[in-house]
Coordinates of C-alpha atoms in Angstrom, one line a residue:
M11 CA 100.1 153.5 33.4
H12 CA 97.9 153.2 36.5
F13 CA 98.2 152.3 40.1
R14 CA 97.0 149.1 41.8
D15 CA 96.3 148.9 45.6
D16 CA 97.2 145.2 45.8
I17 CA 100.3 143.2 45.0
P18 CA 99.6 141.3 41.8
E19 CA 101.8 138.4 40.7
E20 CA 103.4 140.4 38.0
C21 CA 104.3 143.3 40.4
T22 CA 106.0 141.5 43.3
T23 CA 109.0 139.2 43.8
L24 CA 108.5 136.5 46.4
F25 CA 105.3 137.2 48.1
F26 CA 104.0 135.4 51.2
V27 CA 100.5 136.1 52.5
I28 CA 99.4 134.9 55.9
R29 CA 95.7 134.7 56.5
R30 CA 94.8 134.2 60.1
E31 CA 91.3 132.8 60.7
E32 CA 89.7 132.1 64.1
E33 CA 90.5 128.6 65.3
M34 CA 92.2 127.7 62.0
M35 CA 95.7 127.1 61.0
D36 CA 97.7 129.7 59.1
R37 CA 97.3 129.7 55.3
G38 CA 99.4 131.3 52.6
E39 CA 101.6 130.9 49.6
V40 CA 105.1 131.5 48.4
A41 CA 105.9 132.6 44.8
F42 CA 109.6 132.5 44.0
T43 CA 111.7 135.3 42.6
R44 CA 113.3 135.8 39.2
M45 CA 116.8 135.4 40.7
E46 CA 118.4 132.4 39.0
K47 CA 121.6 131.8 41.0
V48 CA 123.6 132.7 44.1
I49 CA 127.3 131.8 43.9
F50 CA 129.3 131.9 47.1
G51 CA 133.0 131.5 47.9
D52 CA 134.2 131.6 44.3
D53 CA 136.5 134.3 42.9
A54 CA 134.2 137.2 41.9
A55 CA 135.8 138.1 38.6
A56 CA 135.9 134.6 37.3
A57 CA 132.3 134.0 38.5
A58 CA 131.2 137.2 36.8
K59 CA 132.8 136.2 33.5
A60 CA 131.1 132.8 33.6
E61 CA 127.7 134.4 34.3
A62 CA 128.1 136.9 31.5
Q63 CA 128.9 134.0 29.1
R64 CA 126.0 132.0 30.4
L65 CA 123.7 134.9 29.7
S66 CA 125.2 135.4 26.3
A67 CA 126.0 139.1 27.1
E68 CA 127.8 141.0 24.4
N69 CA 128.2 144.4 26.0
V70 CA 128.7 144.4 29.8
F71 CA 128.6 147.6 31.7
L72 CA 130.0 148.1 35.3
L73 CA 128.4 150.1 38.0
V74 CA 130.9 150.2 40.8
S75 CA 132.1 151.9 44.0
G76 CA 134.2 154.9 43.2
T77 CA 136.6 154.1 46.0
L78 CA 137.1 150.5 44.8
N79 CA 137.7 151.8 41.3
R80 CA 140.3 154.4 42.4
E81 CA 142.0 152.7 45.3
T82 CA 141.9 148.9 44.5
D83 CA 142.4 146.6 41.6
E84 CA 139.0 144.8 42.1
V85 CA 137.3 146.7 39.3
E86 CA 140.2 146.2 36.9
K87 CA 140.1 142.4 37.6
L88 CA 136.5 142.5 36.4
R89 CA 137.4 144.5 33.3
Q90 CA 140.2 142.0 32.5
A91 CA 138.0 139.0 33.1
L92 CA 135.2 140.3 30.8
G93 CA 137.7 141.1 28.0
N94 CA 136.1 142.3 24.8
T95 CA 132.6 142.2 26.2
Y96 CA 133.4 145.1 28.6
C97 CA 131.8 148.3 27.4
G98 CA 132.0 150.9 30.2
T99 CA 132.1 151.9 33.8
H100 CA 130.1 154.3 36.0
D101 CA 131.6 154.9 39.4
D102 CA 129.5 157.8 40.8
M103 CA 126.5 156.4 42.8
P104 CA 126.4 158.4 46.0
A105 CA 124.8 157.0 49.2
H106 CA 121.0 156.5 49.1
S107 CA 121.0 156.3 45.3
P108 CA 119.8 159.8 44.3
R109 CA 117.7 159.9 41.1
E110 CA 120.3 162.1 39.4
A111 CA 123.0 159.4 39.6
V112 CA 120.6 156.7 38.5
V113 CA 119.7 158.7 35.3
A114 CA 123.3 159.5 34.6
C115 CA 124.3 155.8 34.8
A116 CA 121.3 154.8 32.6
N117 CA 122.3 157.4 30.0
A118 CA 125.9 156.1 29.9
M119 CA 124.7 152.5 29.6
R120 CA 122.3 153.5 26.8
E121 CA 125.1 155.2 24.9
A122 CA 127.3 152.1 25.3
K123 CA 124.5 149.8 24.1
A124 CA 124.9 147.7 27.2
D125 CA 122.9 144.4 27.5
L126 CA 124.1 143.4 31.0
L127 CA 124.9 145.3 34.1
I128 CA 127.4 144.1 36.7
S129 CA 127.4 146.0 40.0
L130 CA 130.2 145.9 42.5
G131 CA 129.8 147.7 45.8
G132 CA 127.3 148.4 48.6
G133 CA 123.6 148.7 48.9
S134 CA 123.3 152.1 47.2
I135 CA 125.0 150.8 44.1
T136 CA 122.9 147.7 44.1
D137 CA 119.6 149.7 44.4
G138 CA 120.8 152.3 41.9
G139 CA 121.4 149.5 39.4
K140 CA 117.9 148.2 39.8
A141 CA 116.5 151.6 39.0
V142 CA 118.8 152.0 36.1
T143 CA 117.3 148.9 34.4
I144 CA 113.8 150.6 34.7
C145 CA 115.2 153.7 33.1
L146 CA 116.7 151.7 30.2
K147 CA 113.5 149.9 29.4
H148 CA 111.3 153.1 29.6
E149 CA 113.7 155.6 27.9
I150 CA 113.9 157.7 31.1
D151 CA 116.6 160.3 30.7
T152 CA 115.6 162.9 33.3
V153 CA 114.9 162.7 37.1
D154 CA 111.3 163.7 36.6
G155 CA 110.8 160.8 34.2
M156 CA 111.2 158.4 37.1
E157 CA 108.2 159.7 39.0
P158 CA 105.4 157.5 37.5
F159 CA 107.3 154.4 38.3
R160 CA 107.6 154.7 42.1
T161 CA 105.5 153.0 44.7
V162 CA 102.9 155.4 46.4
V163 CA 101.8 155.0 50.0
D164 CA 98.5 156.5 51.0
E165 CA 97.4 158.0 54.3
N166 CA 96.4 154.6 55.6
G167 CA 99.7 153.0 54.8
K168 CA 98.5 151.1 51.8
R169 CA 100.9 150.7 49.0
H170 CA 99.9 151.4 45.4
F171 CA 102.1 149.8 42.7
P172 CA 102.3 151.2 39.1
E173 CA 102.1 148.6 36.4
Y174 CA 104.8 148.8 33.7
D175 CA 106.7 146.5 31.4
A176 CA 109.5 144.5 32.8
P177 CA 113.1 145.7 32.3
E178 CA 115.0 143.6 29.8
V179 CA 118.6 144.4 30.8
R180 CA 119.4 142.4 33.9
Q181 CA 121.9 142.9 36.7
I182 CA 124.5 140.7 38.4
V183 CA 125.5 141.9 41.8
I184 CA 128.8 141.4 43.7
P185 CA 128.1 142.9 47.2
T186 CA 130.9 144.4 49.3
T187 CA 128.6 145.2 52.3
L188 CA 125.9 143.3 54.2
S189 CA 122.8 145.4 53.6
G190 CA 121.3 142.5 51.6
G191 CA 119.4 144.6 49.0
E192 CA 120.8 142.4 46.2
F193 CA 118.2 139.8 47.2
N194 CA 115.2 142.1 46.9
A195 CA 113.2 143.5 43.9
R196 CA 112.7 146.8 45.8
A197 CA 115.0 149.7 45.1
G198 CA 115.3 152.6 47.6
I199 CA 115.9 155.8 45.5
T200 CA 116.2 159.3 46.9
N201 CA 114.3 162.2 45.5
S202 CA 116.9 164.9 46.2
T203 CA 114.4 167.7 45.9
L204 CA 112.1 166.3 48.6
R205 CA 115.0 164.8 50.5
L206 CA 112.9 161.6 50.7
K207 CA 113.8 158.0 49.9
Q208 CA 111.1 156.4 47.7
S209 CA 110.5 152.8 46.6
F210 CA 110.6 151.3 43.1
M211 CA 109.4 147.7 42.8
H212 CA 109.1 145.2 40.0
P213 CA 110.0 141.5 40.0
A214 CA 112.4 141.9 37.1
I215 CA 114.6 144.4 38.9
I216 CA 115.9 141.7 41.2
P217 CA 119.4 140.7 40.1
V218 CA 119.6 137.7 37.9
S219 CA 122.5 136.3 40.0
V220 CA 124.5 137.3 43.1
I221 CA 128.1 136.5 43.7
L222 CA 129.2 136.3 47.4
D223 CA 133.0 136.6 47.5
P224 CA 134.4 137.5 50.9
R225 CA 137.7 138.6 49.3
V226 CA 136.1 141.6 47.7
T227 CA 134.8 142.8 51.0
V228 CA 138.2 143.2 52.6
P229 CA 138.8 146.8 51.3
T230 CA 135.3 147.8 52.6
P231 CA 135.9 150.2 55.5
E232 CA 135.4 148.5 58.9
W233 CA 132.6 150.9 60.0
L234 CA 130.7 150.2 56.7
F235 CA 131.0 146.4 56.8
L236 CA 130.0 146.1 60.4
S237 CA 127.2 148.6 60.4
T238 CA 125.6 147.0 57.3
G239 CA 126.0 143.8 59.3
I240 CA 123.7 145.3 61.9
R241 CA 121.4 146.2 59.0
A242 CA 121.2 142.5 58.2
V243 CA 120.6 141.8 61.9
D244 CA 117.8 144.3 61.7
H245 CA 116.3 142.4 58.7
A246 CA 116.3 139.2 60.7
V247 CA 115.0 140.6 63.9
E248 CA 112.1 142.6 62.3
T249 CA 111.2 139.7 60.1
Y250 CA 111.1 137.3 63.1
L251 CA 108.9 139.8 65.0
S252 CA 106.8 140.7 61.9
I253 CA 103.1 140.7 62.0
D254 CA 103.5 138.3 59.1
A255 CA 105.9 135.9 60.9
N256 CA 105.6 132.3 59.8
A257 CA 107.4 129.0 60.2
Y258 CA 109.1 129.3 56.8
T259 CA 110.9 132.5 57.7
D260 CA 111.4 131.9 61.4
G261 CA 114.2 129.4 61.0
A262 CA 116.1 131.5 58.4
C263 CA 115.9 134.6 60.7
L264 CA 117.3 132.8 63.8
Q265 CA 120.1 131.1 61.8
A266 CA 121.0 134.5 60.3
L267 CA 121.3 135.9 63.8
R268 CA 123.6 133.0 64.8
L269 CA 125.8 133.5 61.8
L270 CA 126.0 137.3 62.1
G271 CA 126.3 137.1 65.9
E272 CA 129.4 135.0 65.4
G273 CA 130.8 136.5 62.2
L274 CA 130.7 140.2 62.9
P275 CA 132.8 140.2 66.1
R276 CA 135.3 137.9 64.4
V277 CA 135.7 140.3 61.5
K278 CA 136.1 143.1 64.1
A279 CA 138.9 141.2 65.8
D280 CA 140.6 140.0 62.6
P281 CA 139.7 141.8 59.3
S282 CA 141.5 139.1 57.3
D283 CA 139.3 136.3 58.6
L284 CA 137.6 135.3 55.3
D285 CA 135.6 132.5 56.9
A286 CA 134.0 135.0 59.2
R287 CA 133.3 137.3 56.3
L288 CA 131.6 134.5 54.4
K289 CA 129.5 133.7 57.5
C290 CA 128.4 137.3 57.5
L291 CA 127.6 137.3 53.8
M292 CA 125.6 134.1 54.2
G293 CA 123.9 135.5 57.3
A294 CA 122.9 138.7 55.3
W295 CA 121.5 136.5 52.6
M296 CA 119.4 134.5 55.1
S297 CA 118.3 137.6 56.8
M298 CA 116.5 138.6 53.6
T299 CA 114.3 135.5 53.4
G300 CA 111.3 137.2 55.1
V301 CA 111.7 140.5 53.3
I302 CA 111.6 138.9 49.8
T303 CA 108.7 136.7 50.8
G304 CA 106.6 139.7 51.6
S305 CA 106.9 139.8 55.4
R306 CA 106.3 143.4 56.4
L307 CA 108.9 145.0 58.6
G308 CA 108.5 147.6 61.3
A309 CA 109.5 150.9 62.7
S310 CA 113.3 150.3 62.8
H311 CA 113.3 150.0 59.0
A312 CA 110.7 152.7 58.4
I313 CA 112.5 155.3 60.6
G314 CA 115.8 154.1 59.1
H315 CA 114.5 154.9 55.6
I316 CA 113.7 158.4 56.7
L317 CA 116.9 159.0 58.6
G318 CA 118.7 157.9 55.4
G319 CA 116.7 159.7 52.7
S320 CA 115.7 162.8 54.7
A321 CA 118.8 163.3 56.8
G322 CA 121.7 161.4 55.0
V323 CA 122.4 158.9 57.8
P324 CA 124.2 155.8 56.3
H325 CA 122.1 152.7 55.9
G326 CA 123.9 150.6 58.5
H327 CA 124.0 153.3 61.1
T328 CA 120.2 153.8 61.0
S329 CA 119.8 150.2 62.2
C330 CA 122.6 150.5 64.7
I331 CA 120.7 153.4 66.2
M332 CA 117.1 152.5 65.9
L333 CA 116.8 148.7 66.4
P334 CA 117.3 148.5 70.2
Y335 CA 115.0 151.4 70.9
V336 CA 112.3 150.0 68.6
L337 CA 112.6 146.6 70.4
K338 CA 112.2 148.4 73.7
W339 CA 109.1 150.3 72.5
N340 CA 107.5 147.2 71.0
E341 CA 108.3 145.0 74.0
S342 CA 104.8 145.3 75.5
V343 CA 103.3 143.5 72.5
N344 CA 106.0 140.9 71.6
G345 CA 108.3 140.6 74.6
E346 CA 107.9 136.8 74.8
R347 CA 108.9 136.4 71.1
Q348 CA 111.8 138.8 71.6
R349 CA 113.3 136.2 74.0
Q350 CA 114.1 134.0 71.0
V351 CA 116.1 136.8 69.5
A352 CA 118.2 137.0 72.6
I353 CA 118.7 133.3 72.6
A354 CA 119.9 133.2 69.0
M355 CA 122.4 136.0 69.9
G356 CA 123.7 133.8 72.7
H357 CA 122.2 135.7 75.7
A358 CA 119.2 133.8 77.0
G359 CA 117.3 135.6 79.7
V360 CA 118.5 139.1 78.8
P361 CA 116.1 141.5 77.1
A362 CA 116.6 141.6 73.4
S363 CA 116.9 145.4 73.4
D364 CA 119.8 145.1 75.9
V365 CA 121.5 142.3 74.0
L366 CA 121.4 144.3 70.7
N367 CA 122.5 147.5 72.5
D368 CA 125.6 145.8 73.9
F369 CA 126.4 143.9 70.7
I370 CA 126.3 147.1 68.7
R371 CA 128.3 149.1 71.2
D372 CA 131.0 146.3 71.2
L373 CA 131.3 146.8 67.5
D374 CA 132.0 150.6 68.1
M375 CA 128.9 151.6 66.2
P376 CA 126.8 154.7 67.0
R377 CA 123.8 154.3 69.3
T378 CA 122.0 157.6 69.3
I379 CA 120.6 160.0 66.7
R380 CA 122.5 162.8 68.3
E381 CA 125.8 161.1 67.2
T382 CA 124.8 161.6 63.5
G383 CA 124.6 165.4 63.8
I384 CA 120.8 165.6 63.4
E385 CA 119.4 168.5 65.4
E386 CA 116.7 167.8 67.9
D387 CA 114.4 170.4 66.4
D388 CA 114.5 168.4 63.1
L389 CA 112.9 165.3 64.7
P390 CA 109.2 166.4 64.1
R391 CA 109.9 166.7 60.4
L392 CA 111.4 163.2 60.4
A393 CA 108.4 161.9 62.3
E394 CA 106.1 163.4 59.8
N395 CA 108.0 161.8 56.9
C396 CA 107.8 158.4 58.6
M397 CA 104.1 158.5 58.0
L398 CA 104.9 158.2 54.3
D399 CA 106.7 154.9 54.7
D400 CA 104.6 151.8 54.4
W401 CA 106.5 149.9 57.1
T402 CA 105.6 152.4 59.7
F403 CA 102.0 151.0 59.5
S404 CA 103.1 147.4 59.9
N405 CA 105.1 147.9 63.1
P406 CA 104.0 145.2 65.6
R407 CA 102.9 147.9 68.1
E408 CA 100.5 150.0 66.1
I409 CA 101.7 153.4 64.9
R410 CA 99.2 155.7 63.4
S411 CA 100.5 159.2 64.2
P412 CA 103.8 161.2 64.1
D413 CA 103.5 161.6 67.9
Q414 CA 104.0 157.9 68.3
V415 CA 107.1 158.0 66.1
M416 CA 108.3 161.0 68.1
E417 CA 108.2 158.7 71.2
I418 CA 110.7 156.4 69.6
L419 CA 112.9 159.2 68.2
T420 CA 113.0 160.9 71.6
M421 CA 114.2 157.7 73.2
A422 CA 116.9 157.3 70.5
Y423 CA 118.1 160.9 70.6

């Protein structure tokens, strides 16, 4: 195994390159993912059974939310639908997908001789499942065994991707939150020893299919559903403002903002509104269009990765806190383009940072780092760790030092 410093066809999912040349039009290409199907609106258990049959699976393993398994009948519905093909369940995947939990699930699947993984839950379960498929293919049964497969970011922000054989066991995902990771071939896995979230990427870890059923999201705690909805808003905003922005992704980003801008307040007002929940699920899907086409994101996501992996802040809350401050910090370089974000959210003429600040507050989500319990004297460590995240280096306003990250963190504290 060795590392590459580019993104070869066999080591990416859906990759879009924009080459800007003086006095010439944009040029690029789109290569599509290995996801085969997205099913929306159908009953999750019935759709999962049909997909398992389509894929000729004989031993189907479930990776699910522990809360859903203990407190609802959603997991049991899956077991009953799968019948004799069901071969086991793992329901212990903590937030931010620690390596220990990934390896434990992989070991259980290996023992059960599973040939298909169905995941039901939020982003940590989805990402954990992606990494599980790598472990299965490469006989990884310890946390240290995962080390050679992670993406490495050098001091200049350049990503180096290890080459390795594609996983053979595929994953079907039934998301219960709006983080959107089910549409990406990138898994964020936490190294507990370093307290650092790290990336694992391969085109074959993208789910083979995704089932969007608003009914299974109803038991999701309100704070989790709404905060991951802001995570999806963050995907759309940072993609629209990306240094790789292009006409293909612009429309999807703005439509995602319209859907989420309508759907999230409706779910807040009426948790039983399934139409609003489906709008949110569709908005989260559309918000990922740029991410999976290779559009690099910015400081909101980069800092969010560190607040999650290094300080344990939930995925959605990191975006609730950071996005408006990053918009404010970046305004000097893309303020004109930010106006379209405000228009899509229904507030023409208002600074996008203010629009998002008010939108997030109206959903009763946290708006400062202080609210998460992080101590102010820990900010320098977090700023240093941000320099290990590749998206720090693709922020629209250039970031090349921890001191610049500290400017944003101080604003957000």
